């Protein structure tokens, strides 16, 4: 299996598998990038209704293709049918949410379940047809790349490339609308048309992804990469391309892993790779990750304990708190038995002076923006100039001996 | 409508009706609270729970399945909350991440384990096996009073009946609380009602209904019944009590009509094979919602101008 995986990853597992891998990567990129706009417009779950609404279209297209005399396995024909019924589903969602008192989430759920249910009815009908037994339409539910035809792989790869191109072309108006629809409208953009273009793009991605990811899970490829990308940057332009990159990695790795061994359904594997990338980002992302937050918290805690410990030394008190003791001993400011060293006393004196200066500064200084920065941790020379500090010192008067030592 | 009906159709139809009611009742409140998609999420999350329970126990008995599904729902809630807090991500997106991932995990485990000996696969999970819940021991309407035949009822029927009763009883018991907390959370809080607990309790009841129904009728019906009958009912009336009554009516109608159309529809059209009952029930519920959206007396928002 590992050999198979290595070969697949390096695109050596045959021309078809390589095409599928590339197609999945392109699809993932388009889905991640387009999903970002969807996420920002808070319409991510509309795509779930859209995806589930493709199933009756696939069924009807198959029945029509068979009635026209074919074997009903033309991927392009099935994709066309899927697109038509997805568009219908989207229209129904919009209509229900606009024209009736139902909220959008209810409209989404209703369309999703009713269209999908009707699709299942059609599937059970197709299974009774002569041509339907080997149709393999079930693979549209969860995606399958095993035994994919050359022409299907080409359609998917080409479709993925087109979707990436369309995302790139639409990136500016979609960014504007996603972040500030009001401003976009006032600067002459037709927000409704751009929203429509965005949904059309999402629909195209869904339809292209049917065969690889499957209609139940394609929504994951539209949601997870943008959410993951938010951990790595706060810049809008960057979010789009990072989300695209993450989607591409998930699509490529997922498709190749799934091709390397039997019983590894493509859609779920792609989603799980995307979820793994999400989990890694949640933990390790530099600014917003959990590990970084823990580290920041730990550092802050250490600063507070160090400061409080040194203040205690300055007041001649014994340090009993174990964490503070450990911290100060490690720095050589305190002996293990809790008695301050020479360096520790010097530091304590500095801190005590700092506190005294702050006390004066907060009493006399007019600029609350400066004196308000007192938090018991910031050294005063990080806020005030040497002249100002000299003025505080003049008010404090000459040094006095510390107690304790 | 004789012996054959009692044997083959009565129990699946009853189970379908009970499952539809059990899901539609909490669905009313979920819709009003704009949490309609929680039902969708629960239905997806149940799968990995059931699969893991099967892996651990090796059987498809009811109790481990229920426990597994409940466990998975709990894991999902914890994960959603953790991701929302740790990553500062909006709840809808956090939900999307969690339920797709758990569902994908469930499918993967299912495909990797040998479940050929038991009735457990992805299609079954989606579409249920309503048609197979037949009452072999029955030989006519008389069996309804025959203890021996009654003892051989498919076990899903009493289970679904119990869950349906439980859901109905809880709805009746907490009626006032639910009503106030749903329509005016601020007022409910001012009255000192445990608003958060009510919200959580509602989700738990929905999960119980979903898990019980999932086993018998598959996830399509669960999602459809959470949303379509209550949504249709909302377009028929503006009073909560009446809405609940309408939603139960729509749920029963969907289940009966859907089952009949799936089972007998093809026969009327001269074909011999039945269609998926679960799919047809969902389709009918959607069609009923469509009719309500076109003709329902309260289909517009209050205060909206007609024709606007």
XYZ file of C-alpha atoms in Angstrom:
713
model
C 0.000 0.000 0.000
C 2.816 2.410 0.861
C 4.487 1.689 -2.471
C 1.200 2.383 -4.170
C 0.850 5.633 -2.247
C 4.358 6.788 -3.149
C 3.762 6.042 -6.803
C 0.409 7.783 -6.753
C 1.821 10.868 -5.024
C 4.522 11.156 -7.675
C 1.940 10.803 -10.446
C 3.444 7.484 -11.542
C 0.321 5.389 -10.958
C -0.837 5.774 -14.515
C -2.082 8.550 -16.727
C -5.679 8.404 -15.471
C -4.716 8.525 -11.810
C -2.395 11.452 -12.507
C -5.170 13.302 -14.302
C -7.568 12.615 -11.439
C -4.982 13.838 -8.926
C -4.418 17.046 -10.867
C -8.157 17.479 -11.375
C -8.776 17.036 -7.649
C -6.063 19.583 -6.846
C -7.550 22.147 -9.240
C -11.030 21.449 -7.921
C -9.780 21.808 -4.337
C -8.118 25.109 -5.194
C -11.241 26.534 -6.811
C -13.425 25.245 -3.965
C -11.174 26.706 -1.269
C -10.919 30.095 -2.970
C -14.594 30.351 -3.927
C -15.575 28.976 -0.516
C -13.829 31.962 1.075
C -16.312 34.345 -0.554
C -19.177 32.084 0.421
C -17.887 32.004 4.004
C -17.526 35.790 4.130
C -21.027 36.264 2.688
C -22.253 33.774 5.355
C -23.771 31.571 2.670
C -21.622 28.476 3.178
C -24.554 26.218 3.970
C -26.515 27.273 0.888
C -23.947 25.263 -1.030
C -24.992 22.196 0.969
C -28.555 22.528 -0.327
C -27.216 23.085 -3.810
C -25.034 19.976 -3.639
C -27.821 17.723 -2.391
C -30.142 19.162 -5.036
C -27.914 17.762 -7.803
C -29.074 14.178 -7.200
C -32.473 14.286 -8.968
C -30.777 16.006 -11.912
C -28.294 13.156 -12.181
C -31.160 10.666 -12.057
C -33.294 12.432 -14.654
C -30.287 12.931 -16.946
C -29.489 9.226 -16.702
C -33.071 8.224 -17.511
C -33.126 10.627 -20.482
C -29.747 9.389 -21.733
C -30.944 5.797 -21.560
C -34.213 6.691 -23.274
C -32.164 8.350 -26.021
C -30.466 5.026 -26.603
C -27.152 5.398 -24.775
C -25.878 3.520 -21.755
C -26.398 6.653 -19.675
C -22.830 6.900 -18.473
C -21.815 10.123 -20.172
C -20.311 12.186 -17.357
C -20.906 15.457 -19.213
C -24.584 14.662 -19.646
C -24.982 13.714 -16.003
C -23.132 16.856 -14.925
C -25.436 18.955 -17.076
C -28.489 17.394 -15.439
C -26.924 17.960 -12.011
C -26.336 21.623 -12.825
C -29.936 22.131 -13.930
C -31.442 20.638 -10.790
C -28.896 22.413 -8.562
C -29.927 25.710 -10.148
C -33.559 24.820 -9.535
C -32.757 23.980 -5.910
C -30.929 27.267 -5.469
C -33.858 29.155 -6.989
C -36.288 27.421 -4.611
C -34.100 28.312 -1.600
C -34.017 31.958 -2.683
C -37.737 31.996 -3.423
C -38.693 30.442 -0.083
C -36.419 32.796 1.836
C -37.585 35.909 -0.046
C -41.231 35.316 -0.747
C -42.370 33.432 2.340
C -41.823 34.005 6.025
C -39.463 31.027 6.262
C -35.883 31.829 7.212
C -33.004 30.874 4.961
C -31.842 27.987 7.129
C -35.281 26.375 6.985
C -35.334 26.875 3.213
C -31.898 25.268 2.935
C -32.915 22.267 5.006
C -36.190 21.809 3.156
C -34.618 21.914 -0.312
C -31.736 19.722 0.767
C -33.928 16.945 2.141
C -36.765 17.061 -0.390
C -34.529 17.182 -3.476
C -32.250 14.510 -2.075
C -35.246 12.342 -1.199
C -36.582 12.673 -4.723
C -33.142 11.805 -6.064
C -33.141 8.634 -3.994
C -36.567 7.724 -5.380
C -35.162 8.129 -8.906
C -32.115 6.016 -7.987
C -34.311 3.163 -6.784
C -36.231 3.435 -10.043
C -33.010 3.412 -12.083
C -31.825 0.278 -10.293
C -34.819 -1.532 -11.779
C -33.871 -0.477 -15.318
C -31.870 -2.831 -17.514
C -29.089 -0.283 -17.956
C -29.283 0.934 -14.372
C -27.673 -2.020 -12.642
C -24.131 -1.068 -13.555
C -24.730 2.647 -13.717
C -22.771 3.237 -10.517
C -24.742 6.385 -9.806
C -24.198 5.686 -6.092
C -20.629 6.874 -6.599
C -22.014 10.394 -6.956
C -23.002 10.306 -3.293
C -19.540 9.921 -1.810
C -17.237 10.159 -4.798
C -15.132 7.450 -6.352
C -12.118 7.660 -8.622
C -11.502 3.948 -9.023
C -11.990 2.807 -12.605
C -12.618 6.280 -13.894
C -12.690 6.619 -17.658
C -10.022 8.661 -19.451
C -12.547 11.102 -20.881
C -14.151 11.609 -17.452
C -10.773 12.390 -15.912
C -10.115 14.915 -18.707
C -13.526 16.549 -18.159
C -12.836 16.881 -14.430
C -9.305 18.256 -14.871
C -10.431 20.731 -17.526
C -13.451 21.750 -15.435
C -11.213 22.287 -12.420
C -8.867 24.474 -14.463
C -11.789 26.555 -15.757
C -13.142 26.966 -12.221
C -9.754 28.217 -11.013
C -9.612 30.661 -13.932
C -13.135 31.927 -13.206
C -12.274 32.425 -9.529
C -9.210 34.430 -10.514
C -11.185 36.589 -12.938
C -13.953 37.266 -10.396
C -11.693 37.783 -7.397
C -11.866 41.610 -7.242
C -15.626 42.179 -7.452
C -16.292 39.157 -5.216
C -13.828 40.417 -2.576
C -15.443 43.838 -2.606
C -18.953 42.426 -2.279
C -17.910 39.940 0.385
C -16.323 42.555 2.631
C -18.522 45.575 2.088
C -21.632 45.086 -0.031
C -22.799 48.615 0.701
C -19.592 50.166 -0.579
C -19.583 47.807 -3.557
C -23.100 48.916 -4.492
C -22.282 52.604 -4.111
C -19.218 52.269 -6.318
C -21.388 51.018 -9.148
C -21.123 47.239 -8.829
C -24.277 45.197 -9.270
C -24.173 43.229 -6.001
C -26.958 40.882 -7.030
C -25.248 39.940 -10.266
C -21.967 39.316 -8.485
C -23.706 37.200 -5.867
C -25.301 35.282 -8.700
C -21.914 34.818 -10.375
C -20.518 33.566 -7.062
C -23.323 31.023 -6.701
C -22.867 29.964 -10.333
C -19.178 29.399 -9.644
C -20.006 27.376 -6.538
C -22.522 25.387 -8.563
C -19.911 24.641 -11.225
C -17.461 23.491 -8.558
C -20.120 21.290 -6.966
C -20.962 19.664 -10.293
C -17.315 19.113 -11.222
C -16.701 17.687 -7.769
C -19.632 15.248 -7.912
C -17.602 12.371 -9.290
C -14.555 12.905 -7.051
C -15.869 14.190 -3.715
C -19.535 13.279 -3.967
C -22.530 15.465 -3.307
C -22.825 14.780 0.419
C -19.353 16.013 1.303
C -18.525 18.654 -1.325
C -19.713 21.303 1.130
C -16.755 20.373 3.347
C -14.335 21.372 0.592
C -16.066 24.762 0.424
C -16.088 25.361 4.196
C -13.024 23.775 5.782
C -10.193 25.408 3.735
C -11.451 29.005 4.226
C -11.946 28.436 7.954
C -8.444 26.945 8.122
C -6.936 29.838 6.162
C -8.324 32.349 8.656
C -5.860 30.965 11.219
C -2.871 31.945 9.089
C -3.646 35.493 8.046
C -5.922 38.453 8.616
C -5.435 39.845 5.101
C -8.339 39.290 2.724
C -6.274 38.703 -0.399
C -4.082 36.190 1.360
C -7.035 34.273 2.862
C -8.367 33.486 -0.610
C -5.108 32.075 -1.951
C -4.191 30.240 1.253
C -7.648 28.650 1.288
C -7.150 27.705 -2.352
C -3.752 26.194 -1.570
C -5.118 24.201 1.357
C -8.002 22.962 -0.797
C -5.573 21.930 -3.529
C -3.406 19.996 -1.062
C -6.474 18.261 0.402
C -7.819 17.404 -3.047
C -4.511 16.124 -4.363
C -3.474 14.136 -1.268
C -6.999 12.785 -0.795
C -7.384 11.632 -4.388
C -3.964 9.972 -4.465
C -4.312 8.308 -1.059
C -7.697 6.990 -2.100
C -6.248 5.646 -5.346
C -3.472 3.800 -3.520
C -5.611 1.127 -1.891
C -9.127 -0.326 -2.118
C -11.891 0.611 0.324
C -10.633 4.176 0.707
C -13.610 6.212 -0.561
C -12.332 9.355 -2.271
C -14.694 11.993 -0.887
C -14.317 11.094 2.785
C -10.507 10.837 2.448
C -10.287 14.302 0.857
C -12.452 15.719 3.637
C -10.400 14.011 6.326
C -7.160 15.410 4.842
C -8.742 18.874 4.864
C -9.864 18.307 8.457
C -6.339 17.224 9.439
C -4.941 20.448 7.941
C -7.584 22.324 9.919
C -6.654 20.568 13.175
C -2.932 21.289 12.614
C -3.721 24.955 11.943
C -5.984 25.190 14.980
C -3.105 24.007 17.137
C 0.025 25.387 15.500
C -0.906 28.566 13.592
C 1.471 31.350 14.711
C -0.907 34.103 15.785
C -4.326 32.509 16.325
C -3.355 28.918 17.074
C -3.988 27.224 20.401
C -0.284 26.466 21.005
C 0.655 30.104 20.369
C -2.098 31.275 22.706
C -0.917 28.882 25.414
C 2.654 30.065 24.966
C 1.565 33.701 25.194
C -0.413 32.927 28.313
C 2.562 31.097 29.836
C 4.934 34.002 29.100
C 2.511 36.492 30.581
C 2.121 34.332 33.664
C 5.923 34.149 34.060
C 6.239 37.935 33.763
C 3.590 38.477 36.443
C 5.145 35.931 38.792
C 8.659 37.322 38.288
C 7.522 40.858 38.984
C 5.473 39.886 42.044
C 8.350 37.765 43.331
C 10.836 40.616 43.014
C 8.400 43.024 44.680
C 8.093 40.546 47.529
C 11.884 40.447 47.873
C 11.886 44.224 47.892
C 9.443 44.192 50.790
C 11.607 41.660 52.578
C 9.002 38.916 52.363
C 9.801 35.245 51.873
C 8.677 33.707 48.605
C 6.566 30.615 49.204
C 4.752 30.237 45.874
C 6.486 27.307 44.106
C 6.204 28.597 40.513
C 7.653 32.000 41.430
C 10.413 30.343 43.401
C 11.317 28.074 40.481
C 11.309 30.986 38.068
C 13.575 33.194 40.188
C 15.957 30.356 41.130
C 16.374 29.501 37.451
C 17.423 33.095 36.795
C 19.822 32.996 39.752
C 17.921 35.758 41.573
C 17.030 33.577 44.554
C 18.790 30.688 46.272
C 16.810 27.420 46.443
C 16.045 28.055 50.127
C 14.209 31.250 49.162
C 16.834 33.827 50.172
C 17.541 36.463 47.528
C 20.982 36.584 45.915
C 22.925 39.787 45.296
C 21.555 39.934 41.743
C 18.061 39.285 43.044
C 18.257 42.164 45.499
C 19.552 44.449 42.759
C 16.642 43.448 40.504
C 14.184 43.871 43.362
C 15.523 47.368 43.987
C 15.082 48.209 40.313
C 11.505 46.948 40.311
C 10.733 48.832 43.512
C 12.125 51.994 41.938
C 10.035 51.345 38.848
C 6.879 51.035 40.951
C 7.692 54.197 42.868
C 8.284 56.107 39.629
C 5.013 54.791 38.205
C 3.170 55.876 41.320
C 4.493 59.417 40.872
C 3.854 59.350 37.128
C 0.219 58.354 37.586
C -0.219 61.069 40.164
C 1.237 63.986 38.230
C 1.189 63.102 34.543
C -1.622 64.646 32.561
C -1.613 62.348 29.563
C -3.850 59.456 30.548
C -2.912 57.613 27.337
C 0.627 57.319 28.736
C 0.051 56.933 32.462
C -2.842 54.601 31.691
C -0.361 52.099 30.332
C 0.525 51.129 33.884
C -0.298 47.431 34.239
C 2.216 46.422 36.896
C 4.419 44.833 34.259
C 5.614 47.460 31.796
C 8.969 49.072 32.729
C 8.556 52.792 33.018
C 11.396 53.583 30.626
C 9.385 51.863 27.896
C 6.756 54.590 28.189
C 8.340 57.823 29.409
C 11.450 59.675 28.237
C 14.587 59.944 30.348
C 13.799 63.618 31.088
C 10.358 62.801 32.386
C 11.743 59.989 34.541
C 14.368 62.361 35.942
C 11.506 64.664 36.926
C 9.736 61.770 38.716
C 12.998 60.944 40.529
C 13.340 64.552 41.653
C 9.910 64.346 43.248
C 10.649 61.023 44.898
C 13.775 62.381 46.502
C 17.109 60.680 47.327
C 17.375 56.842 47.561
C 16.508 55.161 50.852
C 17.802 51.816 52.123
C 15.642 48.807 51.412
C 14.287 46.799 54.271
C 14.892 43.056 54.452
C 18.408 42.263 53.360
C -56.510 -4.259 2.199
C -56.412 -7.557 3.997
C -53.882 -9.877 5.472
C -51.141 -8.882 3.113
C -51.478 -5.206 4.060
C -51.240 -5.965 7.769
C -48.239 -8.205 7.237
C -46.219 -6.091 4.826
C -47.331 -2.478 5.070
C -48.969 -1.751 8.412
C -45.851 -1.801 10.595
C -43.538 0.118 8.223
C -46.235 2.722 7.767
C -46.798 3.050 11.517
C -43.065 3.292 12.155
C -42.779 5.936 9.459
C -45.647 7.915 10.979
C -44.212 7.714 14.506
C -40.718 8.709 13.309
C -42.196 11.613 11.357
C -44.103 12.902 14.393
C -41.153 12.452 16.762
C -38.948 14.569 14.473
C -41.562 17.141 13.499
C -42.395 18.098 17.118
C -38.945 19.426 18.095
C -38.532 20.629 14.502
C -41.189 23.293 15.134
C -39.065 24.931 17.791
C -35.810 24.472 15.883
C -37.337 26.312 12.917
C -38.652 29.169 15.029
C -35.266 29.484 16.741
C -33.453 29.519 13.386
C -31.662 26.313 14.262
C -33.178 24.239 11.478
C -29.814 22.967 10.328
C -29.032 21.431 13.708
C -31.279 18.561 12.649
C -29.187 18.206 9.504
C -25.979 18.169 11.541
C -27.323 15.616 14.023
C -28.410 13.291 11.225
C -24.883 13.347 9.774
C -23.136 12.895 13.096
C -25.170 9.842 14.087
C -23.409 7.685 11.472
C -19.897 7.556 13.015
C -21.443 6.909 16.440
C -23.347 3.906 15.154
C -20.340 2.583 13.240
C -18.028 2.872 16.236
C -20.628 1.230 18.470
C -20.783 -1.635 15.987
C -16.983 -1.927 15.933
C -16.843 -2.149 19.717
C -19.759 -4.505 20.337
C -19.857 -6.409 17.060
C -23.662 -6.321 16.968
C -26.317 -3.995 15.641
C -28.434 -4.260 18.776
C -30.461 -1.204 19.681
C -28.882 -0.119 22.944
C -25.232 0.094 21.847
C -26.325 1.864 18.654
C -28.283 4.431 20.647
C -25.400 4.937 23.073
C -22.913 5.262 20.224
C -25.070 7.792 18.414
C -25.626 9.768 21.605
C -21.879 9.689 22.266
C -21.146 10.960 18.769
C -23.675 13.760 19.164
C -22.007 14.727 22.438
C -18.535 14.662 20.832
C -19.864 16.852 18.033
C -21.322 19.411 20.441
C -18.067 19.549 22.420
C -15.981 19.857 19.235
C -18.186 22.611 17.800
C -17.992 24.537 21.051
C -14.211 24.016 21.331
C -13.544 25.108 17.742
C -15.835 28.094 18.155
C -14.052 29.241 21.301
C -10.462 28.291 20.525
C -10.506 29.446 16.927
C -12.997 32.294 17.360
C -14.991 30.949 14.399
C -18.669 31.640 13.785
C -20.951 28.777 14.909
C -22.330 27.954 11.444
C -18.877 27.387 10.003
C -17.721 25.455 13.077
C -20.773 23.216 12.688
C -19.990 22.705 9.000
C -16.419 21.674 9.769
C -17.407 19.234 12.508
C -20.351 17.440 10.957
C -18.737 16.871 7.569
C -15.550 15.616 9.201
C -17.350 13.229 11.541
C -19.515 11.950 8.695
C -16.435 11.414 6.509
C -14.778 9.543 9.374
C -17.865 7.384 9.810
C -17.975 6.490 6.124
C -14.264 5.657 6.094
C -14.489 3.338 9.109
C -17.583 1.741 7.605
C -15.803 1.036 4.312
C -12.727 -0.312 6.074
C -14.569 -2.816 8.276
C -16.355 -5.921 7.240
C -20.029 -5.246 7.801
C -21.255 -7.643 5.136
C -22.827 -9.883 7.788
C -25.015 -7.128 9.208
C -27.338 -4.585 7.716
C -25.008 -1.642 7.983
C -23.776 0.351 5.045
C -23.839 3.905 3.804
C -26.946 3.470 1.712
C -28.801 1.929 4.604
C -27.751 4.815 6.791
C -29.074 7.324 4.264
C -32.194 5.572 3.116
C -33.098 3.348 6.041
C -34.814 0.029 5.598
C -38.396 0.955 6.204
C -39.643 -1.603 3.664
C -38.007 -4.476 5.511
C -39.703 -3.796 8.856
C -42.509 -6.210 8.069
C -44.643 -8.122 10.551
C -44.155 -11.726 9.497
C -46.214 -13.192 12.325
C -49.378 -11.365 11.272
C -52.001 -13.046 9.149
C -54.734 -10.419 9.094
C -56.350 -7.663 11.111
C -57.086 -10.251 13.799
C -53.408 -10.367 14.677
C -53.754 -6.988 16.313
C -55.378 -8.736 19.284
C -53.319 -11.912 19.075
C -50.640 -11.827 21.806
C -48.373 -14.299 20.032
C -48.345 -12.225 16.850
C -47.983 -8.989 18.779
C -44.915 -10.377 20.535
C -43.282 -10.779 17.127
C -43.747 -7.151 16.081
C -40.570 -5.623 14.658
C -38.759 -4.195 17.671
C -38.461 -0.806 15.960
C -42.206 -0.226 16.361
C -42.445 -0.206 20.174
C -39.135 1.664 20.387
C -40.252 4.365 17.987
C -43.622 4.578 19.759
C -41.888 5.054 23.104
C -39.623 7.779 21.745
C -42.550 9.497 20.055
C -44.496 9.452 23.333
C -41.482 10.757 25.226
C -41.012 13.628 22.797
C -44.708 14.492 22.898
C -44.799 14.334 26.700
C -41.736 16.550 27.041
C -43.176 19.057 24.572
C -46.421 19.210 26.542
C -44.641 19.357 29.900
C -42.297 22.215 28.967
C -44.797 23.911 26.664
C -44.852 27.309 28.377
C -41.091 27.435 28.888
C -40.403 26.427 25.308
C -42.868 28.959 23.996
C -41.487 31.876 25.970
C -37.832 30.970 25.443
C -38.422 30.522 21.705
C -40.233 33.758 21.025
C -38.605 36.114 23.506
C -35.364 34.911 24.983
C -34.788 38.186 26.784
C -38.193 38.052 28.469
C -37.629 34.404 29.410
C -34.323 35.338 30.981
C -35.958 38.184 32.871
C -38.525 35.715 34.219
C -35.627 33.640 35.505
C -36.171 30.709 33.135
C -33.085 28.578 32.466
C -32.827 29.719 28.840
C -29.583 27.926 28.058
C -30.840 24.694 29.600
C -34.046 24.919 27.562
C -32.025 25.365 24.368
C -29.758 22.461 25.224
C -32.696 20.274 26.246
C -34.385 20.951 22.919
C -31.274 19.871 21.027
C -30.995 16.737 23.181
C -34.630 15.804 22.537
C -34.082 16.391 18.817
C -31.036 14.130 18.989
C -33.003 11.375 20.739
C -35.717 11.556 18.092
C -33.108 11.586 15.325
C -31.205 8.608 16.681
C -34.307 6.474 17.152
C -35.690 7.397 13.743
C -32.321 7.053 12.026
C -32.128 3.384 12.881
C -35.538 2.642 11.397
C -35.969 5.054 8.540
C -32.577 6.521 7.617
C -31.245 10.032 7.734
C -33.180 11.502 4.763
C -36.484 11.191 6.572
C -34.967 12.528 9.762
C -33.770 15.730 8.094
C -36.916 16.112 5.997
C -39.247 15.629 8.973
C -37.307 18.032 11.184
C -37.829 20.779 8.647
C -40.518 20.298 5.993
C -43.701 19.658 8.052
C -42.967 22.403 10.616
C -41.989 24.827 7.852
C -45.204 24.063 5.966
C -47.181 24.414 9.195
C -45.600 27.804 9.823
C -47.097 29.013 6.551
C -50.568 27.862 7.602
C -50.965 29.650 10.919
C -49.414 32.197 13.227
C -50.346 30.457 16.460
C -47.843 28.036 17.950
C -50.402 25.483 19.109
C -52.054 25.372 15.727
C -48.660 25.231 14.033
C -47.730 22.131 16.032
C -51.045 20.494 15.126
C -50.564 21.325 11.423
C -46.988 20.006 11.516
C -48.102 16.701 13.023
C -50.803 16.500 10.363
C -48.317 17.181 7.574
C -45.869 14.660 9.046
C -48.514 11.916 9.185
C -49.730 12.759 5.692
C -46.176 12.695 4.304
C -45.425 9.349 5.907
C -48.645 7.631 4.798
C -48.814 9.168 1.338
C -45.094 8.701 0.741
C -45.213 5.088 1.784
C -48.256 4.335 -0.333
C -46.853 6.120 -3.397
C -43.528 4.313 -3.080
C -45.101 0.909 -2.546
C -48.126 1.043 -4.804
C -47.396 3.933 -7.178
C -45.259 1.877 -9.547
C -47.927 -0.829 -9.586
C -50.516 1.691 -10.713
C -48.124 2.728 -13.480
C -47.760 -0.886 -14.527
C -44.328 -1.502 -13.040
C -43.486 -4.178 -10.570
C -40.683 -2.731 -8.451
C -41.323 -0.548 -5.426
C -39.469 2.747 -4.991
C -37.585 3.956 -1.928
C -40.178 4.709 0.754
C -37.819 6.978 2.682
C -37.048 9.036 -0.412
C -40.719 9.239 -1.345
C -41.738 10.363 2.156
C -39.142 13.151 1.999
C -40.341 14.076 -1.496
C -43.975 14.254 -0.395
C -43.085 16.394 2.612
C -41.223 18.758 0.270
C -44.190 18.859 -2.100
C -46.531 19.670 0.793
C -44.211 22.488 1.818
C -44.296 23.728 -1.777
C -48.100 23.780 -1.732
C -48.111 25.595 1.603
C -45.619 28.144 0.241
C -47.881 28.791 -2.761
C -51.280 28.782 -1.057
C -50.768 28.864 2.713
C -52.819 31.652 4.325
C -49.871 32.867 6.388
C -47.170 32.405 3.801
C -45.949 36.008 3.870
C -44.157 37.800 6.653
C -46.501 39.602 8.988
C -46.914 43.162 7.815
C -45.541 42.509 4.349
C -47.659 43.965 1.588
C -49.398 41.330 -0.511
C -47.720 41.037 -3.872
C -44.618 42.859 -2.673
